[in-house]
GROMACS .gro file of C-alpha atoms in nm:
model
  163
    1ASN     CA    1  -0.825  -0.320  -0.322
    2ASN     CA    2  -0.743  -0.642  -0.186
    3ASN     CA    3  -0.432  -0.498   0.025
    4ILE     CA    4  -0.687  -0.250   0.237
    5PRO     CA    5  -0.776  -0.579   0.426
    6LEU     CA    6  -0.472  -0.715   0.429
    7THR     CA    7  -0.281  -0.389   0.558
    8ALA     CA    8  -0.619  -0.372   0.837
    9VAL     CA    9  -0.479  -0.740   0.933
   10HIS     CA   10  -0.082  -0.647   0.977
   11VAL     CA   11  -0.197  -0.365   1.194
   12ALA     CA   12  -0.479  -0.544   1.374
   13LYS     CA   13  -0.162  -0.839   1.429
   14GLU     CA   14   0.080  -0.510   1.536
   15VAL     CA   15  -0.171  -0.451   1.829
   16SER     CA   16  -0.282  -0.740   1.941
   17ILE     CA   17  -0.639  -0.787   1.798
   18CYS     CA   18  -0.538  -1.063   1.597
   19ASN     CA   19  -0.358  -1.367   1.649
   20PRO     CA   20   0.014  -1.304   1.499
   21THR     CA   21   0.058  -1.753   1.444
   22LEU     CA   22  -0.285  -1.771   1.298
   23PRO     CA   23  -0.335  -1.789   0.926
   24THR     CA   24  -0.561  -1.528   0.805
   25LEU     CA   25  -0.886  -1.615   0.576
   26THR     CA   26  -1.079  -1.369   0.412
   27LEU     CA   27  -1.422  -1.323   0.242
   28LEU     CA   28  -1.382  -1.351  -0.120
   29ILE     CA   29  -1.638  -1.291  -0.368
   30LYS     CA   30  -1.647  -1.564  -0.661
   31PRO     CA   31  -1.795  -1.438  -0.950
   32ASN     CA   32  -2.115  -1.586  -0.926
   33ASN     CA   33  -2.182  -1.376  -0.626
   34LYS     CA   34  -2.118  -1.719  -0.384
   35VAL     CA   35  -1.899  -1.584  -0.072
   36VAL     CA   36  -1.623  -1.825   0.026
   37TRP     CA   37  -1.326  -1.788   0.274
   38ALA     CA   38  -0.972  -1.784   0.108
   39SER     CA   39  -0.641  -1.739   0.209
   40ALA     CA   40  -0.498  -1.364   0.243
   41THR     CA   41  -0.143  -1.468   0.201
   42ALA     CA   42   0.115  -1.416  -0.041
   43ASP     CA   43   0.327  -1.680   0.144
   44LYS     CA   44   0.212  -2.016  -0.107
   45SER     CA   45   0.328  -2.246   0.152
   46LYS     CA   46   0.034  -2.099   0.406
   47ILE     CA   47  -0.235  -2.124   0.156
   48VAL     CA   48  -0.550  -2.361   0.266
   49PRO     CA   49  -0.844  -2.440   0.004
   50GLU     CA   50  -1.102  -2.202   0.005
   51ILE     CA   51  -1.394  -2.268   0.229
   52ASP     CA   52  -1.758  -2.219   0.185
   53PHE     CA   53  -1.889  -1.945   0.391
   54ILE     CA   54  -2.149  -2.161   0.690
   55ALA     CA   55  -2.200  -1.899   0.955
   56SER     CA   56  -2.251  -2.118   1.231
   57GLU     CA   57  -1.903  -2.250   1.188
   58LEU     CA   58  -1.755  -1.888   1.196
   59PRO     CA   59  -1.702  -1.917   1.627
   60LEU     CA   60  -1.490  -2.277   1.521
   61LEU     CA   61  -1.325  -2.097   1.224
   62SER     CA   62  -1.188  -1.841   1.448
   63LYS     CA   63  -1.013  -2.034   1.622
   64LYS     CA   64  -0.789  -2.142   1.359
   65PHE     CA   65  -0.784  -1.847   1.180
   66ASN     CA   66  -0.790  -1.468   1.180
   67LEU     CA   67  -1.134  -1.368   0.942
   68VAL     CA   68  -1.144  -1.070   0.790
   69THR     CA   69  -1.441  -0.932   0.589
   70THR     CA   70  -1.514  -0.612   0.376
   71GLU     CA   71  -1.887  -0.453   0.390
   72GLU     CA   72  -1.957  -0.593   0.025
   73ALA     CA   73  -1.885  -0.955   0.102
   74LEU     CA   74  -2.018  -0.915   0.431
   75ASP     CA   75  -2.349  -0.757   0.300
   76ILE     CA   76  -2.412  -1.076   0.061
   77VAL     CA   77  -2.331  -1.336   0.354
   78THR     CA   78  -2.617  -1.129   0.563
   79LYS     CA   79  -2.834  -1.118   0.286
   80ASP     CA   80  -2.812  -1.525   0.257
   81ASN     CA   81  -2.791  -1.629   0.599
   82GLY     CA   82  -2.990  -1.346   0.811
   83ASP     CA   83  -2.957  -1.298   1.169
   84GLU     CA   84  -2.726  -1.607   1.191
   85VAL     CA   85  -2.434  -1.398   1.106
   86TRP     CA   86  -2.474  -1.107   1.343
   87LYS     CA   87  -2.562  -1.362   1.636
   88TYR     CA   88  -2.110  -1.472   1.535
   89ILE     CA   89  -1.986  -1.146   1.431
   90ASP     CA   90  -1.764  -1.127   1.690
   91ALA     CA   91  -1.573  -1.426   1.535
   92ILE     CA   92  -1.470  -1.149   1.229
   93LYS     CA   93  -1.189  -0.965   1.338
   94VAL     CA   94  -1.086  -0.719   1.109
   95PHE     CA   95  -1.367  -0.522   0.894
   96ALA     CA   96  -1.236  -0.348   0.607
   97ARG     CA   97  -1.374  -0.088   0.344
   98MET     CA   98  -1.681  -0.037   0.602
   99SER     CA   99  -1.905   0.262   0.505
  100PRO     CA  100  -2.036   0.462   0.801
  101TYR     CA  101  -2.378   0.249   0.773
  102GLY     CA  102  -2.206  -0.077   0.813
  103LYS     CA  103  -1.948   0.030   1.084
  104ALA     CA  104  -2.285   0.097   1.269
  105GLN     CA  105  -2.430  -0.267   1.211
  106VAL     CA  106  -2.135  -0.405   1.308
  107ILE     CA  107  -2.070  -0.181   1.622
  108ARG     CA  108  -2.424  -0.217   1.745
  109ALA     CA  109  -2.418  -0.628   1.667
  110MET     CA  110  -2.102  -0.650   1.915
  111GLN     CA  111  -2.268  -0.437   2.158
  112LYS     CA  112  -2.575  -0.636   2.152
  113ALA     CA  113  -2.352  -0.938   2.197
  114GLY     CA  114  -2.218  -0.811   2.531
  115HIS     CA  115  -1.857  -0.652   2.404
  116HIS     CA  116  -1.743  -0.347   2.450
  117VAL     CA  117  -1.652  -0.138   2.120
  118LEU     CA  118  -1.306   0.015   2.068
  119MET     CA  119  -1.356   0.269   1.701
  120CYS     CA  120  -1.038   0.416   1.523
  121GLY     CA  121  -1.125   0.671   1.240
  122ASP     CA  122  -0.924   0.931   1.055
  123GLY     CA  123  -1.176   1.086   0.855
  124GLY     CA  124  -1.515   1.227   0.844
  125ASN     CA  125  -1.707   0.922   0.758
  126ASP     CA  126  -1.603   0.785   1.084
  127VAL     CA  127  -1.780   1.006   1.286
  128GLY     CA  128  -2.121   0.811   1.354
  129ALA     CA  129  -1.947   0.545   1.427
  130LEU     CA  130  -1.667   0.705   1.668
  131LYS     CA  131  -1.975   0.841   1.814
  132GLN     CA  132  -2.161   0.519   1.885
  133SER     CA  133  -1.885   0.319   1.991
  134ASP     CA  134  -1.768   0.234   2.358
  135ILE     CA  135  -1.411   0.422   2.322
  136GLY     CA  136  -1.426   0.675   1.988
  137LEU     CA  137  -1.033   0.746   1.885
  138ALA     CA  138  -0.979   1.011   1.638
  139LEU     CA  139  -0.685   0.987   1.431
  140LEU     CA  140  -0.574   1.362   1.379
  141ALA     CA  141  -0.361   1.455   1.121
  142GLY     CA  142  -0.125   1.712   1.275
  143TYR     CA  143   0.246   1.746   1.359
  144GLY     CA  144   0.351   1.807   1.739
  145ASN     CA  145   0.134   2.027   1.900
  146ALA     CA  146  -0.060   2.167   1.575
  147ASN     CA  147  -0.359   2.005   1.695
  148THR     CA  148  -0.347   2.139   2.038
  149SER     CA  149  -0.522   2.452   2.128
  150SER     CA  150  -0.205   2.638   2.251
  151SER     CA  151  -0.055   2.618   1.949
  152SER     CA  152  -0.359   2.738   1.831
  153SER     CA  153  -0.380   3.082   2.005
  154LYS     CA  154  -0.027   3.114   1.939
  155GLU     CA  155  -0.104   3.108   1.566
  156GLY     CA  156  -0.428   3.361   1.592
  157GLU     CA  157  -0.151   3.554   1.832
  158ASN     CA  158   0.103   3.548   1.534
  159ASN     CA  159  -0.196   3.627   1.257
  160ASN     CA  160  -0.283   3.909   1.420
  161ASN     CA  161   0.057   4.096   1.478
  162ASN     CA  162   0.107   4.075   1.100
  163ASN     CA  163  -0.213   4.274   1.051
   0.00000   0.00000   0.00000
């Protein structure tokens, strides 16, 4: 679903991971498995021509655009370009639709490049990456103090009173 990377970019702009004034490019898989950078906007006035993926150009491209990828596209370019993609992985600001293994790969590459990694996750498939990152932020469902130990103990007390 193409909306997921765009939603991720929107959130990344809101929390200053991406530059809100820069246009966004996403890695797009063409029918022949060729991967290109394509505009990630509905605003026709901001669409730029597709750009061939060249790993060594990632640092320069990231100065002009917010870069986003999915694991599927990242897998193709890493198979075609080897370690050169991982060398410049920090030029890509948003990683969407990533498996637990894909998240771990990105985190290791970022840490190897000397970065401290913060990982936010909201599901069981995020546990490994949350633990591997320098800072892991688990987003839990609940309302108010529903996730606190004091409310859990009160619930237990209330349940015992009903017996």
